[in-house]
Amino acid sequence: MIPTSTQVSVAVKSSPPAGGTDAIVVFAIQGAGEASGASRLGSEDRKSVARILGGGAARGKAREIGFDLVEVGRGYRRVYVAGLGVKEKLSTESIRQAAGAVIKALRKHRLAKAALVVPELPGIGADAAAEALVVGALLAAFDYEEYRGTGAKRNNDEDGDAKHAPRRFELTIVSANLAAAKSGVERGRALGDAQNFARTIASRPGNNINPPSLAKVAQSMAREAGLGVRVLDEKEMARLGMGGILGVGAGSIATPPRLIVLEYNGIAKRSGKRGGAPSKSSGGGADRPLLVVGKAITFDTGGISIKPAEKMGKMIFDKCGGMAVLGLMYALAKLKWPVHVVGILSSAENALSSKAYRPGDILRLYNGVTVEVTNTDAEGRLVLGDALAWGIETYRPAAVVDLATLTGGVITALGKTMAGVMSNSDELVKELNEAGEVAGERMWRLPLGDDQRDYIKSEFADIVNSAGREGHPLQGGAFLSYFVPADGSVPWAHLDIAGVADTEKELPYYAKGATGWGIRTLVEWVRRRSSAG
């Protein structure tokens, strides 16, 4: 069973259940004076909605929740009005955030069963609205508990009374358009489960997840989901000349690095052909896959250029680029679209030992580029360089995206609300931006050109892995550009997700910890690329 740390069941109906429901939820636009879908409710529930809106308990502000009690038999249930914000800013992200607020309210009030009426909004179809409701609910319900004792206080239970807080939610999605709602719920379930699966593995500590054990997780998921999988160990990587990932992983004697390759080929399945990776000589045709590569440093001490002790424990999240790839591949297996995608997790543990790589070392990566190590804490680009060069040569992809918690500099530049993107293709950046807007995951383009590439030139090798703090996120993207074709024949984009991969505060549908950022954007990008879904 693939772990998601989420216990939510979802049903779809054309009207709210007659009984057995703890709460009814409708959604309102700010200033509208009425709630969308309220007409589908019974008379007493409609009166409650009118009281909530008329009395000012809720006005439709984004993420605002108002409620009223309705007598049912010998007990009561709550009617909620959840705010979507102003009409001019309505989007599927508004719905995701409102659904997150609903789950938090249910948890606070210790309610487990709720019917959510799909809002009817201009420009947003019933399928997209239902999908957003499910995704927002699943993400907000996530609670990483694998190491929590039975008597421990739950993160999201305000008064700490764990025994009364619901651990499982039963949701009913209510819509007049059943076919569209069912389609949206199916997609939302796949996306939410994929993202929470990635968040679960991202949350596991370094004494649980290391490169070999991560490979086992990926293999187990691949068997269950029906994906192709291949794992390159340190011996195979040495034979191939992957000096970057081997150099970074050398200090971790007991847990050597792994290159984990997952493949979903829905085109081959649709045509009845055998699946498998295209050969090096195959180079064209509609079957050229999309390639997505993720940095998966299972723990990062910084190596000899050791990090400060403060917050070093958060370096379990240095694998979140790889977790985005893991979640993407799981989602595609569930969605069963006619697409061909290869995902690579480049995984090492950056540790200290007598065998650890040092400042001043020179490493030769898979494509022959030599790198002078100036800072062992600039390790992510080294593991990605080998993965990019090998993946592009092996799979001849139509386009490549990599994701990495690469630099603290991107947080300084952009804060913790968006990722940085660098690319050799204007069109690919446009595609990713459009996908991110739909997914509610924003990014901002940073420059990549000769100035940035020249900045990391070395006296003793081809390039250095770090040239100091100036323009640090730009250096990371410039470094990776040496491992994709220089002629631009393969569109490539690098996403620096250091600011968005995890959060230290509660967000509308994220608890503290890993977010799974990027999975929804990647799925939407793949869908648009393939005209699937």
Coordinates of C-alpha atoms in Angstrom, one line a residue:
M1 CA 0.0 0.0 0.0
I2 CA 1.5 3.3 -1.1
P3 CA 1.7 5.6 2.0
T4 CA 0.0 9.0 1.8
S5 CA -0.6 9.9 5.5
T6 CA -4.1 10.9 4.4
Q7 CA -7.3 9.1 5.3
V8 CA -10.1 10.6 3.2
S9 CA -12.8 8.9 1.3
V10 CA -14.7 10.7 -1.5
A11 CA -18.1 10.0 -3.0
V12 CA -20.0 11.9 -5.7
K13 CA -23.8 12.6 -5.6
S14 CA -26.3 14.9 -7.2
S15 CA -27.7 16.0 -3.8
P16 CA -26.6 16.1 -0.2
P17 CA -27.1 12.8 1.7
A18 CA -30.4 12.8 3.6
G19 CA -28.7 11.7 6.9
G20 CA -25.5 10.6 8.4
T21 CA -23.7 13.9 7.5
D22 CA -22.0 16.1 10.2
A23 CA -21.8 19.1 7.9
I24 CA -23.1 20.7 4.7
V25 CA -20.7 23.1 2.9
V26 CA -21.6 25.8 0.3
F27 CA -19.3 28.4 -1.1
A28 CA -19.8 32.2 -1.5
I29 CA -18.1 34.9 -3.6
Q30 CA -17.3 38.0 -1.5
G31 CA -20.1 40.6 -1.8
A32 CA -22.5 38.3 -3.7
G33 CA -25.0 38.1 -0.9
E34 CA -25.7 34.5 -1.7
A35 CA -24.0 31.1 -1.8
S36 CA -23.4 29.1 -4.9
G37 CA -25.3 25.8 -4.9
A38 CA -27.5 26.7 -1.9
S39 CA -30.6 25.9 -4.0
R40 CA -29.6 22.2 -3.8
L41 CA -30.1 22.2 -0.1
G42 CA -33.1 21.4 2.0
S43 CA -35.3 24.2 3.4
E44 CA -33.7 24.3 6.9
D45 CA -30.2 24.3 5.5
R46 CA -31.1 27.1 3.1
K47 CA -32.4 29.1 6.1
S48 CA -29.1 28.5 7.8
V49 CA -27.1 29.8 4.8
A50 CA -29.3 32.9 4.7
R51 CA -28.7 33.5 8.4
I52 CA -24.9 33.1 8.0
L53 CA -24.8 35.6 5.1
G54 CA -27.5 37.9 6.4
G55 CA -26.1 38.2 9.9
G56 CA -22.5 38.8 8.7
A57 CA -21.1 35.6 10.1
A58 CA -19.5 35.1 6.7
R59 CA -19.2 37.6 3.8
G60 CA -17.4 35.4 1.3
K61 CA -13.9 36.6 2.0
A62 CA -11.2 34.3 0.9
R63 CA -10.7 31.3 3.3
E64 CA -13.4 32.7 5.7
I65 CA -15.7 30.2 7.3
G66 CA -19.1 30.9 8.9
F67 CA -21.4 28.3 10.3
D68 CA -24.8 27.7 11.8
L69 CA -26.4 24.8 13.6
V70 CA -29.3 22.8 12.2
E71 CA -31.4 20.4 14.3
V72 CA -31.4 16.9 12.8
G73 CA -33.4 14.3 14.8
R74 CA -32.0 14.4 18.3
G75 CA -28.8 16.1 17.3
Y76 CA -27.4 18.9 15.3
R77 CA -25.2 19.3 12.2
R78 CA -23.3 22.3 11.0
V79 CA -24.0 24.3 7.8
Y80 CA -20.8 26.1 6.6
V81 CA -20.4 28.9 4.2
A82 CA -16.8 29.0 2.9
G83 CA -15.5 32.2 1.3
L84 CA -13.9 32.2 -2.2
G85 CA -12.8 35.9 -2.3
V86 CA -13.6 38.6 -4.8
K87 CA -15.1 37.8 -8.2
E88 CA -12.2 39.4 -10.1
K89 CA -9.7 37.0 -8.6
L90 CA -11.6 33.7 -8.8
S91 CA -9.7 30.7 -9.9
T92 CA -9.3 27.0 -9.1
E93 CA -6.8 28.1 -6.5
S94 CA -9.5 30.0 -4.7
I95 CA -11.5 26.7 -4.5
R96 CA -8.4 24.8 -3.3
Q97 CA -7.8 27.3 -0.5
A98 CA -11.5 27.4 0.5
A99 CA -11.5 23.5 0.7
G100 CA -8.5 23.7 2.9
A101 CA -10.2 26.1 5.2
V102 CA -13.2 23.7 5.4
I103 CA -11.0 20.8 6.4
K104 CA -9.4 22.9 9.1
A105 CA -12.9 23.9 10.4
L106 CA -14.1 20.3 10.4
R107 CA -11.0 19.2 12.3
K108 CA -11.4 22.0 14.8
H109 CA -15.1 21.1 15.4
R110 CA -14.3 17.4 15.5
L111 CA -16.5 16.5 12.5
A112 CA -15.6 13.7 10.1
K113 CA -18.4 13.6 7.5
A114 CA -19.2 16.5 5.2
A115 CA -21.0 17.2 1.9
L116 CA -19.4 19.9 -0.2
V117 CA -21.5 21.5 -2.9
V118 CA -19.5 22.2 -6.0
P119 CA -19.6 25.9 -6.6
E120 CA -20.9 27.1 -10.0
L121 CA -18.5 29.9 -11.0
P122 CA -18.0 31.8 -14.2
G123 CA -15.2 30.4 -16.4
I124 CA -14.7 27.3 -14.2
G125 CA -16.3 24.1 -15.2
A126 CA -17.8 21.6 -12.8
D127 CA -15.0 19.1 -13.4
A128 CA -12.3 21.7 -12.6
A129 CA -14.1 22.9 -9.6
A130 CA -14.6 19.4 -8.2
E131 CA -11.0 18.6 -8.9
A132 CA -9.9 21.6 -6.9
L133 CA -12.2 20.8 -4.0
V134 CA -10.8 17.3 -3.7
V135 CA -7.1 18.4 -4.1
G136 CA -7.5 21.2 -1.5
A137 CA -9.3 18.8 0.9
L138 CA -6.8 16.0 0.6
L139 CA -3.8 18.3 1.0
A140 CA -5.3 20.0 4.1
A141 CA -6.1 16.7 5.6
F142 CA -2.5 15.5 5.4
D143 CA -0.9 14.8 8.7
Y144 CA 2.5 13.1 8.9
E145 CA 2.2 10.6 11.7
E146 CA 4.6 7.8 11.0
Y147 CA 6.7 8.6 14.0
R148 CA 4.1 10.1 16.3
G149 CA 3.3 8.2 19.5
T150 CA -0.3 7.4 20.3
G151 CA -0.5 10.0 23.1
A152 CA 1.2 12.8 21.2
K153 CA -0.5 16.1 20.5
R154 CA -1.7 16.4 16.9
N155 CA -0.3 19.3 14.9
N156 CA -3.7 20.5 13.8
D157 CA -5.8 19.9 17.0
E158 CA -5.8 23.3 18.6
D159 CA -6.5 22.1 22.2
G160 CA -4.4 19.0 21.9
D161 CA -7.2 16.6 22.7
A162 CA -6.0 14.0 20.3
K163 CA -8.6 11.3 21.0
H164 CA -11.5 13.5 19.8
A165 CA -9.8 14.9 16.6
P166 CA -11.0 13.1 13.4
R167 CA -8.3 10.9 11.8
R168 CA -10.5 10.0 8.8
F169 CA -12.8 12.2 6.7
E170 CA -15.7 11.0 4.6
L171 CA -16.5 13.6 2.0
T172 CA -19.4 13.8 -0.5
I173 CA -19.0 16.0 -3.5
V174 CA -22.4 17.3 -4.6
S175 CA -23.0 18.5 -8.2
A176 CA -25.9 18.6 -10.7
N177 CA -23.4 17.6 -13.4
L178 CA -22.5 14.1 -12.1
A179 CA -20.4 13.1 -15.1
A180 CA -18.2 16.2 -15.0
A181 CA -17.9 16.0 -11.2
K182 CA -16.9 12.4 -11.2
S183 CA -14.2 13.1 -13.8
G184 CA -12.9 16.0 -11.7
V185 CA -12.9 14.0 -8.5
E186 CA -11.0 11.2 -10.2
R187 CA -8.3 13.6 -11.3
G188 CA -8.3 15.4 -7.9
R189 CA -7.9 12.1 -6.1
A190 CA -4.9 11.1 -8.3
L191 CA -3.3 14.5 -7.8
G192 CA -3.9 14.8 -4.0
D193 CA -2.8 11.2 -3.3
A194 CA 0.3 11.7 -5.5
Q195 CA 1.2 14.9 -3.7
N196 CA 0.6 13.5 -0.3
F197 CA 2.7 10.4 -1.1
A198 CA 5.5 12.7 -2.1
R199 CA 5.1 14.7 1.1
T200 CA 5.1 11.5 3.2
I201 CA 8.4 10.3 1.8
A202 CA 9.9 13.8 1.9
S203 CA 9.0 13.9 5.6
R204 CA 10.8 10.7 6.5
P205 CA 14.0 11.4 8.4
G206 CA 17.6 10.6 7.3
N207 CA 17.8 7.5 9.4
N208 CA 14.8 6.1 7.5
I209 CA 15.3 7.4 3.9
N210 CA 18.7 7.2 2.3
P211 CA 19.5 6.5 -1.4
P212 CA 19.2 2.7 -1.2
S213 CA 16.0 2.8 0.9
L214 CA 14.6 5.5 -1.4
A215 CA 15.3 3.2 -4.3
K216 CA 13.3 0.5 -2.6
V217 CA 10.4 2.9 -2.0
A218 CA 10.4 3.8 -5.7
Q219 CA 10.6 0.1 -6.8
S220 CA 7.7 -0.8 -4.5
M221 CA 5.6 2.1 -5.8
A222 CA 6.5 1.2 -9.4
R223 CA 5.3 -2.4 -8.9
E224 CA 2.0 -1.3 -7.3
A225 CA 1.3 1.5 -9.8
G226 CA 2.5 -0.3 -13.0
L227 CA 5.6 1.8 -13.8
G228 CA 8.8 0.7 -15.4
V229 CA 11.8 1.1 -13.0
R230 CA 15.6 0.9 -13.2
V231 CA 18.1 1.6 -10.4
L232 CA 21.7 2.4 -11.1
D233 CA 24.0 1.5 -8.2
E234 CA 27.5 3.0 -7.5
K235 CA 29.2 0.3 -9.5
E236 CA 27.1 1.0 -12.6
M237 CA 27.6 4.7 -12.2
A238 CA 31.3 4.3 -11.8
R239 CA 31.4 2.3 -15.1
L240 CA 29.4 5.1 -16.8
G241 CA 31.7 7.8 -15.4
M242 CA 29.2 9.7 -13.2
G243 CA 31.8 11.6 -11.2
G244 CA 29.4 14.2 -9.8
I245 CA 26.9 12.0 -8.0
L246 CA 29.7 9.6 -6.9
G247 CA 31.8 12.5 -5.6
V248 CA 28.9 13.8 -3.5
G249 CA 27.9 10.4 -2.2
A250 CA 31.4 9.3 -1.4
G251 CA 31.3 10.5 2.2
S252 CA 28.3 8.3 3.1
I253 CA 30.0 5.0 3.3
A254 CA 27.1 2.9 4.4
T255 CA 24.5 4.5 2.1
P256 CA 26.0 4.9 -1.4
P257 CA 24.2 6.9 -4.1
R258 CA 21.5 5.7 -6.5
L259 CA 20.1 6.9 -9.8
I260 CA 16.5 5.9 -9.8
V261 CA 14.7 5.8 -13.2
L262 CA 10.9 5.6 -13.5
E263 CA 9.0 5.3 -16.8
Y264 CA 5.4 5.6 -17.7
N265 CA 4.6 4.9 -21.4
G266 CA 0.9 5.3 -21.9
I267 CA 1.4 5.5 -25.7
A268 CA 2.8 2.0 -25.9
K269 CA 0.0 0.7 -23.7
R270 CA -2.7 2.3 -25.9
S271 CA -1.1 0.9 -29.1
G272 CA -0.5 -2.5 -27.6
K273 CA 3.2 -2.3 -28.2
R274 CA 5.7 -3.3 -25.6
G275 CA 6.9 -0.5 -23.4
G276 CA 10.4 0.3 -22.4
A277 CA 12.9 3.1 -23.0
P278 CA 13.7 4.3 -26.6
S279 CA 17.2 3.4 -27.6
K280 CA 20.0 5.9 -28.0
S281 CA 19.6 5.8 -31.7
S282 CA 15.9 6.5 -31.7
G283 CA 15.8 10.3 -31.9
G284 CA 12.5 11.3 -33.3
G285 CA 8.8 10.7 -33.6
A286 CA 5.9 11.4 -31.4
D287 CA 7.1 8.8 -28.9
R288 CA 10.0 10.9 -27.7
P289 CA 9.4 11.1 -24.0
L290 CA 9.3 14.1 -21.7
L291 CA 12.1 13.9 -19.1
V292 CA 11.8 15.2 -15.6
V293 CA 14.8 15.0 -13.2
G294 CA 14.8 15.7 -9.5
K295 CA 17.5 16.3 -6.9
A296 CA 17.1 13.8 -4.1
I297 CA 19.7 14.5 -1.5
T298 CA 18.3 12.5 1.4
F299 CA 20.3 14.4 3.9
D300 CA 22.7 17.3 3.4
T301 CA 25.3 18.2 6.1
G302 CA 27.1 20.5 3.6
G303 CA 30.0 18.1 3.6
I304 CA 33.4 19.5 4.6
S305 CA 31.9 23.0 3.9
I306 CA 29.6 22.1 6.7
K307 CA 26.3 23.9 7.3
P308 CA 25.5 25.7 10.6
A309 CA 23.9 23.5 13.2
E310 CA 20.8 25.7 13.3
K311 CA 18.0 24.2 11.2
M312 CA 20.3 21.5 9.8
G313 CA 17.6 19.0 10.6
K314 CA 15.4 20.6 7.9
M315 CA 17.9 19.2 5.4
I316 CA 15.7 16.1 5.2
F317 CA 13.7 18.3 2.7
D318 CA 16.7 18.5 0.4
K319 CA 15.2 15.5 -1.5
C320 CA 12.0 17.4 -2.5
G321 CA 12.9 17.9 -6.1
G322 CA 13.1 14.1 -6.4
M323 CA 9.9 13.8 -4.5
A324 CA 8.1 16.0 -7.1
V325 CA 9.3 13.5 -9.7
L326 CA 8.1 10.6 -7.6
G327 CA 4.7 12.2 -7.2
L328 CA 4.4 13.0 -10.9
M329 CA 5.1 9.5 -11.9
Y330 CA 2.6 8.1 -9.4
A331 CA -0.1 10.5 -10.7
L332 CA 0.5 9.6 -14.3
A333 CA 0.2 5.9 -13.5
K334 CA -3.2 6.6 -11.9
L335 CA -4.5 8.9 -14.6
K336 CA -3.5 6.5 -17.4
W337 CA -3.1 9.2 -20.0
P338 CA -1.5 8.4 -23.5
V339 CA 1.8 10.1 -22.7
H340 CA 5.4 8.9 -22.4
V341 CA 7.3 10.3 -19.4
V342 CA 10.6 9.3 -17.8
G343 CA 11.4 10.5 -14.3
I344 CA 14.9 10.4 -12.8
L345 CA 15.7 10.8 -9.1
S346 CA 19.4 11.6 -8.6
S347 CA 20.0 10.5 -5.0
A348 CA 23.0 10.8 -2.6
E349 CA 23.6 11.6 1.0
N350 CA 26.1 14.5 1.5
A351 CA 27.9 13.3 4.6
L352 CA 31.3 13.7 6.3
S353 CA 33.9 11.0 6.5
S354 CA 37.5 10.3 5.5
K355 CA 36.2 9.5 2.0
A356 CA 34.2 12.7 1.6
Y357 CA 35.0 14.8 -1.4
R358 CA 36.9 18.0 -0.6
P359 CA 37.2 21.6 -1.8
G360 CA 39.9 21.6 -4.5
D361 CA 38.9 18.2 -5.8
I362 CA 38.2 18.0 -9.6
L363 CA 35.4 15.8 -10.7
R364 CA 34.7 14.6 -14.3
L365 CA 30.9 14.2 -14.9
Y366 CA 29.2 11.9 -17.3
N367 CA 29.4 14.1 -20.4
G368 CA 33.1 14.8 -19.8
V369 CA 32.8 18.3 -18.3
T370 CA 35.2 18.7 -15.4
V371 CA 34.3 20.6 -12.2
E372 CA 36.5 22.1 -9.7
V373 CA 34.9 21.8 -6.3
T374 CA 35.0 25.1 -4.4
N375 CA 32.2 24.3 -1.9
T376 CA 31.0 20.9 -1.0
D377 CA 27.7 22.4 0.0
A378 CA 27.0 23.1 -3.6
E379 CA 26.3 19.5 -4.2
G380 CA 22.9 19.4 -5.8
R381 CA 24.1 20.7 -9.2
L382 CA 26.7 17.9 -9.2
V383 CA 24.2 15.1 -8.8
L384 CA 21.8 16.7 -11.3
G385 CA 24.6 17.3 -13.9
D386 CA 25.2 13.5 -14.3
A387 CA 21.5 12.7 -14.3
L388 CA 20.7 15.4 -17.0
A389 CA 23.5 14.4 -19.3
W390 CA 22.9 10.7 -19.0
G391 CA 19.1 11.0 -19.2
I392 CA 19.2 13.2 -22.3
E393 CA 21.7 10.9 -24.1
T394 CA 19.8 7.8 -23.1
Y395 CA 16.1 8.8 -23.7
R396 CA 16.4 11.5 -26.4
P397 CA 13.6 13.5 -24.8
A398 CA 11.3 16.1 -26.5
A399 CA 11.8 18.4 -23.5
V400 CA 13.5 18.3 -20.0
V401 CA 12.5 19.8 -16.7
D402 CA 14.6 19.5 -13.6
L403 CA 13.6 20.5 -10.0
A404 CA 15.9 21.0 -7.1
T405 CA 16.1 22.7 -3.7
L406 CA 19.2 24.2 -5.1
T407 CA 20.0 27.5 -3.5
G408 CA 19.2 29.7 -0.5
G409 CA 19.8 32.6 -2.9
V410 CA 16.5 32.0 -4.7
I411 CA 14.7 32.5 -1.3
T412 CA 16.6 35.8 -0.9
A413 CA 15.5 36.8 -4.4
L414 CA 11.9 35.6 -4.6
G415 CA 10.8 34.8 -1.0
K416 CA 8.8 31.6 -0.2
T417 CA 5.9 32.1 -2.5
M418 CA 7.3 31.2 -5.9
A419 CA 10.1 29.1 -7.5
G420 CA 12.8 30.5 -9.8
V421 CA 12.9 29.2 -13.4
M422 CA 15.9 29.3 -15.8
S423 CA 15.7 27.9 -19.3
N424 CA 17.2 27.8 -22.8
S425 CA 13.6 28.0 -24.3
D426 CA 11.1 30.8 -24.1
E427 CA 8.4 28.5 -25.2
L428 CA 9.0 26.0 -22.5
V429 CA 9.0 28.7 -19.8
K430 CA 5.7 29.9 -21.2
E431 CA 4.3 26.4 -21.0
L432 CA 5.4 25.9 -17.4
N433 CA 4.1 29.4 -16.4
E434 CA 0.7 28.6 -17.8
A435 CA 0.6 25.2 -16.2
G436 CA 1.7 26.7 -12.9
E437 CA -1.1 29.3 -13.0
V438 CA -3.7 26.6 -13.4
A439 CA -2.0 24.5 -10.6
G440 CA -1.7 27.5 -8.2
E441 CA 2.1 27.2 -8.2
R442 CA 3.9 30.3 -9.3
M443 CA 7.4 30.8 -10.7
W444 CA 9.5 33.7 -11.9
R445 CA 12.1 33.6 -14.7
L446 CA 15.7 34.4 -13.9
P447 CA 18.4 35.2 -16.5
L448 CA 20.6 32.5 -18.1
G449 CA 23.2 33.5 -20.6
D450 CA 26.9 33.8 -21.4
D451 CA 27.4 36.2 -18.4
Q452 CA 26.2 33.6 -16.0
R453 CA 28.1 30.8 -17.6
D454 CA 31.3 32.8 -17.7
Y455 CA 30.9 33.5 -14.0
I456 CA 31.6 29.9 -13.1
K457 CA 34.6 29.3 -15.3
S458 CA 37.5 27.6 -13.5
E459 CA 41.3 28.1 -13.8
F460 CA 42.0 24.4 -13.4
A461 CA 38.9 22.7 -14.8
D462 CA 36.0 23.6 -17.1
I463 CA 33.8 25.1 -14.4
V464 CA 33.6 25.5 -10.6
N465 CA 30.6 24.3 -8.7
S466 CA 30.3 27.6 -6.8
A467 CA 31.6 31.1 -7.4
G468 CA 30.5 32.7 -4.1
R469 CA 27.2 34.2 -3.0
E470 CA 26.7 36.7 -5.8
G471 CA 23.9 35.7 -8.1
H472 CA 23.9 32.3 -6.4
P473 CA 20.7 30.9 -8.0
L474 CA 21.9 32.1 -11.4
Q475 CA 25.1 30.2 -10.9
G476 CA 23.1 27.0 -10.3
G477 CA 21.2 27.3 -13.5
A478 CA 24.3 28.3 -15.4
F479 CA 26.1 25.2 -14.1
L480 CA 23.3 22.9 -15.2
S481 CA 23.3 24.4 -18.7
Y482 CA 26.6 22.6 -19.3
F483 CA 24.8 19.3 -19.1
V484 CA 22.2 19.9 -21.8
P485 CA 22.9 20.3 -25.5
A486 CA 24.6 23.6 -26.1
D487 CA 22.7 24.1 -29.4
G488 CA 19.3 24.3 -27.7
S489 CA 18.0 21.3 -29.6
V490 CA 16.5 20.0 -26.4
P491 CA 14.3 22.5 -24.6
W492 CA 15.2 22.5 -20.9
A493 CA 14.1 24.3 -17.8
H494 CA 15.5 24.3 -14.3
L495 CA 13.2 25.0 -11.4
D496 CA 14.8 26.1 -8.1
I497 CA 12.2 25.2 -5.5
A498 CA 14.2 25.9 -2.4
G499 CA 11.7 28.5 -1.2
V500 CA 8.5 26.5 -1.8
A501 CA 9.4 22.8 -1.2
D502 CA 8.6 23.1 2.5
T503 CA 7.0 25.6 4.8
E504 CA 7.7 26.6 8.4
K505 CA 4.2 28.0 8.9
E506 CA 0.6 26.9 8.3
L507 CA -0.6 27.7 4.8
P508 CA -4.2 27.5 3.4
Y509 CA -3.9 23.8 2.6
Y510 CA -0.4 22.9 3.8
A511 CA 0.7 22.1 7.4
K512 CA 4.2 22.8 8.4
G513 CA 6.7 20.6 6.6
A514 CA 6.9 19.3 3.0
T515 CA 4.5 20.7 0.4
G516 CA 5.0 18.5 -2.6
W517 CA 5.4 21.7 -4.7
G518 CA 5.6 21.1 -8.4
I519 CA 3.6 18.0 -8.8
R520 CA 0.4 19.7 -10.0
T521 CA 2.4 22.0 -12.3
L522 CA 4.2 19.0 -13.9
V523 CA 1.0 17.0 -14.3
E524 CA -0.7 20.0 -16.0
W525 CA 2.3 20.6 -18.2
V526 CA 2.3 16.9 -19.3
R527 CA -1.4 17.1 -19.9
R528 CA -1.1 20.1 -22.1
R529 CA 1.9 18.7 -24.0
S530 CA -0.1 15.5 -24.8
S531 CA -3.7 16.9 -25.1
A532 CA -4.6 14.2 -22.5
G533 CA -7.0 14.3 -19.7

